[in-house]
Amino acid sequence: MAQVEQDERPAGRDETAAAGGPAAAGPGSEPGAAAAAGEDQAWGAEARRIVFDLAGVGIYKSSPEGRMLMINRPLARLLGYAGPEQALAELTDVARQLYVDPSRRRAFVTALQRDGRVDDFVVQVRRRDGRPLWVKQSAQAVTDAEGRLRCFVGTAADITAEVEALEALRFAERGYREIFEHAREGIYRSSLEGRQLRANPALVRLNGYASEAELLAAVGDIAKEWYVEPGRRAEFAQLMERDGKVEGFISEIYRHKSRERIWVEENARLVRDEAGRPLYYEGTVTEITDRKAHEAELWRARLSAEDANRAKSAFLANMSHELRTPLNAIIGFAEVMQQGLYGPIGEPRYLGYLEDIRGSGLLLLQLLDDILDLSKVEAGKIELAEQPVDLAEVAADCLRMLSSRAGAAGVELAPLKAPAGLPLLLGDERRLRQIVLNLLSNAVKYNRPGGSVRVCLASGVDQSAPGGEPAGGLRLTVCDSGPGIPEAELERVFEPFVQLESSARAAGQGREGVGLGLPLARQLVQLHEGSIRLTSRLGEGTIAEIRFPAARCLPALARREAAG
């Protein structure tokens, strides 16, 4: 402990003299020398006061009982006081007024009394406004000549930021450890050379071991002992060197202890030191064996479906060839007999039968064509013979072709409504005619006696244009006054071989056709980069709307050039 020879009270004349001040000068002393010594002493005291207040740390003197006896300006302000005077006036019991935990003051005093000195004593204190902060104290006990404890002199520095940063680090470490210990994915750290450094419980279990130590001892070289495919670890390292990370790195590995082969997905990064030198890899491992098995099953199913589709296409092509030949013969002979090329038919009723034979043959031929076309579209084997097409002429021709059938069904076909100057459509005329015929056939077939069908053409709306502004597209609509389609069934009618019995019954029709018209129409429209949709009201009718984009429309000038 440090000792003092005098009281702690401010030095008076006697003490000053004892220290060699003016009072110590004898009768023979020079007055000038005494004055200079006094000035030196005064300047020394002032210098100590300046240093005391300008120090970068808090400095204090306190009594063993807890009263603040001296405090410099930095410490007073740190504790929330206006200055040393206010702090000395108010701090009469530092254990109660400053220490968040008063027992820490008792521990501090006990250590000073026992050892005479305390270094780096960390404690949480309370500012004058109640806000807590952390300080680090170093102090020394001061005694008098007889060894009696007089006071404590020490320093205090604010370390709140350091303590909070350390606590945040500890919290992060606890959080990381909890994740490390309880994650379902394997977490690892491995050396650049391929040695396992850390493994969490999930990775330990994945490899068939009971503890991390057992796994680390067993795996010596990841490249040779873990990956099934030779060179896979080298690919991993190359990606790390290039990108600093790997994502979705899928490999087949050995479940190390049992040597069972499984599939895993790795996501990892390369960790570097402050100088940028590579240190190690760390990442996660997720087993995806079930996913890979499912993918393999899907792949096999796709191959099987492709084989089945090829077989279907081959069957349809063969069926078409085998059926077309006799059908053409039946239709041809029926026409020969109808025309009486080799003599008249004696019985008039036979002429009606011949017409039925010819009509049925043509219907079967059309059905074969539809089946083959749909099969080709689905297989991506239809190529459009594109040229500028006048869609208005195509629609008018289709109306003429169906006029007899509509008349027989008691359905009125309204004249085509199309404004002048519509653009030409870049497309396959035969396929466009097929689209319109299919829509018109449905509109007539699923109508009622006395009903009507209207076909309209207009400049469309280009859905790809900002705001959907008109941009020279084409819109074709076919409207009927039939019984309508339930809203829930509007998408189903685009499925192959689907026919709605409710619509057929309401229209008084049987199950004519096989349900290929709308599916084929949609596929052909999409080949022309267009779209088709149905809207319907039960009891009022159905509207089929086709939109072709502006990119496929040629301006009216092109119409004149094409005509010329």
mmCIF file of C-alpha atoms in Angstrom, residues 332-347 350-352 354-355:
data_model
loop_
_atom_site.group_PDB
_atom_site.id
_atom_site.type_symbol
_atom_site.label_atom_id
_atom_site.label_comp_id
_atom_site.label_asym_id
_atom_site.label_seq_id
_atom_site.Cartn_x
_atom_site.Cartn_y
_atom_site.Cartn_z
ATOM 1 C CA GLY A 332 -65.982 -43.305 -104.687
ATOM 2 C CA PHE A 333 -68.316 -46.204 -105.541
ATOM 3 C CA ALA A 334 -71.199 -44.442 -103.765
ATOM 4 C CA GLU A 335 -70.635 -41.353 -105.901
ATOM 5 C CA VAL A 336 -70.443 -43.497 -109.084
ATOM 6 C CA MET A 337 -73.739 -45.177 -108.248
ATOM 7 C CA GLN A 338 -75.371 -41.853 -107.310
ATOM 8 C CA GLN A 339 -74.398 -40.407 -110.668
ATOM 9 C CA GLY A 340 -75.553 -43.546 -112.538
ATOM 10 C CA LEU A 341 -72.389 -43.747 -114.586
ATOM 11 C CA TYR A 342 -73.041 -47.424 -115.478
ATOM 12 C CA GLY A 343 -76.818 -47.217 -115.700
ATOM 13 C CA PRO A 344 -79.746 -46.046 -113.588
ATOM 14 C CA ILE A 345 -80.587 -47.339 -110.100
ATOM 15 C CA GLY A 346 -83.920 -49.088 -110.338
ATOM 16 C CA GLU A 347 -85.205 -48.413 -106.829
ATOM 17 C CA TYR A 350 -81.336 -46.768 -102.987
ATOM 18 C CA LEU A 351 -80.302 -43.224 -103.865
ATOM 19 C CA GLY A 352 -81.016 -42.160 -100.284
ATOM 20 C CA LEU A 354 -76.130 -44.146 -101.222
ATOM 21 C CA GLU A 355 -76.157 -40.593 -99.884
#
